[in-house]
Amino acid sequence: MGREIQCKLDKLMASRGLTQLDLKRELGLSPSTVRALQNNRFSRIDKTSLEKLLDYFEIDSLDQFFTILNKEDA
């Protein structure tokens, strides 16, 4: 049994009607970074990028941005 970290960026973006291009313009993030987080295809995230996203979405706790699942639940 292992664990998988999933990012909630896709849901956060959808709730505000945002696109990858919007985040690029607002935060200076590359579309590939946003796409990787949206699709949970990331192996790491840059601290500065994470801080920008947390600030932008007014997130105070990482559990609002990530969730941890057992791999059998994913």
mmCIF file of C-alpha atoms in Angstrom:
data_model
loop_
_atom_site.group_PDB
_atom_site.id
_atom_site.type_symbol
_atom_site.label_atom_id
_atom_site.label_comp_id
_atom_site.label_asym_id
_atom_site.label_seq_id
_atom_site.Cartn_x
_atom_site.Cartn_y
_atom_site.Cartn_z
ATOM 1 C CA MET A 1 0.000 0.000 0.000
ATOM 2 C CA GLY A 2 1.380 3.393 -0.977
ATOM 3 C CA ARG A 3 0.200 6.934 -0.960
ATOM 4 C CA GLU A 4 -0.427 9.444 -3.688
ATOM 5 C CA ILE A 5 -0.502 13.214 -3.350
ATOM 6 C CA GLN A 6 -3.149 14.869 -5.481
ATOM 7 C CA CYS A 7 -3.348 18.569 -6.199
ATOM 8 C CA LYS A 8 -6.677 20.381 -6.062
ATOM 9 C CA LEU A 9 -5.628 23.097 -8.517
ATOM 10 C CA ASP A 10 -8.043 21.924 -11.205
ATOM 11 C CA LYS A 11 -11.006 22.325 -8.840
ATOM 12 C CA LEU A 12 -9.753 25.668 -7.561
ATOM 13 C CA MET A 13 -9.368 26.979 -11.099
ATOM 14 C CA ALA A 14 -12.774 25.674 -12.164
ATOM 15 C CA SER A 15 -14.473 27.303 -9.171
ATOM 16 C CA ARG A 16 -13.158 30.681 -10.358
ATOM 17 C CA GLY A 17 -13.468 30.045 -14.084
ATOM 18 C CA LEU A 18 -9.711 30.342 -14.606
ATOM 19 C CA THR A 19 -7.574 28.959 -17.410
ATOM 20 C CA GLN A 20 -3.889 28.115 -17.608
ATOM 21 C CA LEU A 21 -3.392 31.347 -19.503
ATOM 22 C CA ASP A 22 -5.039 33.304 -16.667
ATOM 23 C CA LEU A 23 -2.565 31.901 -14.152
ATOM 24 C CA LYS A 24 0.328 32.573 -16.506
ATOM 25 C CA ARG A 25 -0.735 36.209 -16.778
ATOM 26 C CA GLU A 26 -1.531 36.674 -13.085
ATOM 27 C CA LEU A 27 1.323 34.702 -11.526
ATOM 28 C CA GLY A 28 3.922 34.229 -14.229
ATOM 29 C CA LEU A 29 3.635 30.441 -14.054
ATOM 30 C CA SER A 30 4.390 28.400 -17.128
ATOM 31 C CA PRO A 31 1.461 26.562 -18.709
ATOM 32 C CA SER A 32 3.403 23.302 -18.332
ATOM 33 C CA THR A 33 3.647 23.812 -14.553
ATOM 34 C CA VAL A 34 -0.064 24.539 -14.289
ATOM 35 C CA ARG A 35 -0.945 21.603 -16.560
ATOM 36 C CA ALA A 36 1.206 19.203 -14.525
ATOM 37 C CA LEU A 37 -0.493 20.251 -11.285
ATOM 38 C CA GLN A 38 -3.966 20.187 -12.844
ATOM 39 C CA ASN A 39 -3.434 16.662 -14.161
ATOM 40 C CA ASN A 40 -1.561 15.384 -11.095
ATOM 41 C CA ARG A 41 1.464 14.593 -13.243
ATOM 42 C CA PHE A 42 4.040 16.353 -11.091
ATOM 43 C CA SER A 43 6.961 14.895 -9.193
ATOM 44 C CA ARG A 44 7.880 18.114 -7.412
ATOM 45 C CA ILE A 45 6.757 21.708 -7.186
ATOM 46 C CA ASP A 46 8.905 24.780 -6.926
ATOM 47 C CA LYS A 47 8.491 26.559 -3.572
ATOM 48 C CA THR A 48 8.045 29.953 -5.205
ATOM 49 C CA SER A 49 5.357 28.619 -7.545
ATOM 50 C CA LEU A 50 3.546 26.990 -4.644
ATOM 51 C CA GLU A 51 3.677 30.196 -2.597
ATOM 52 C CA LYS A 52 2.279 32.191 -5.520
ATOM 53 C CA LEU A 53 -0.605 29.754 -5.934
ATOM 54 C CA LEU A 54 -1.386 29.637 -2.213
ATOM 55 C CA ASP A 55 -1.402 33.436 -2.030
ATOM 56 C CA TYR A 56 -3.509 33.810 -5.168
ATOM 57 C CA PHE A 57 -6.167 31.373 -3.963
ATOM 58 C CA GLU A 58 -5.912 32.681 -0.373
ATOM 59 C CA ILE A 59 -5.046 29.240 0.984
ATOM 60 C CA ASP A 60 -3.827 29.001 4.573
ATOM 61 C CA SER A 61 -3.310 25.251 4.872
ATOM 62 C CA LEU A 62 -1.780 22.754 2.468
ATOM 63 C CA ASP A 63 -4.727 20.411 2.923
ATOM 64 C CA GLN A 64 -6.762 22.973 0.996
ATOM 65 C CA PHE A 65 -4.391 22.532 -1.957
ATOM 66 C CA PHE A 66 -3.321 18.892 -1.700
ATOM 67 C CA THR A 67 -4.946 15.670 -0.605
ATOM 68 C CA ILE A 68 -3.242 12.390 0.261
ATOM 69 C CA LEU A 69 -4.847 9.182 -0.961
ATOM 70 C CA ASN A 70 -3.997 5.557 -0.559
ATOM 71 C CA LYS A 71 -2.990 4.355 -4.022
ATOM 72 C CA GLU A 72 -5.781 1.786 -3.992
ATOM 73 C CA ASP A 73 -8.272 4.689 -3.548
ATOM 74 C CA ALA A 74 -6.817 6.778 -6.393
#
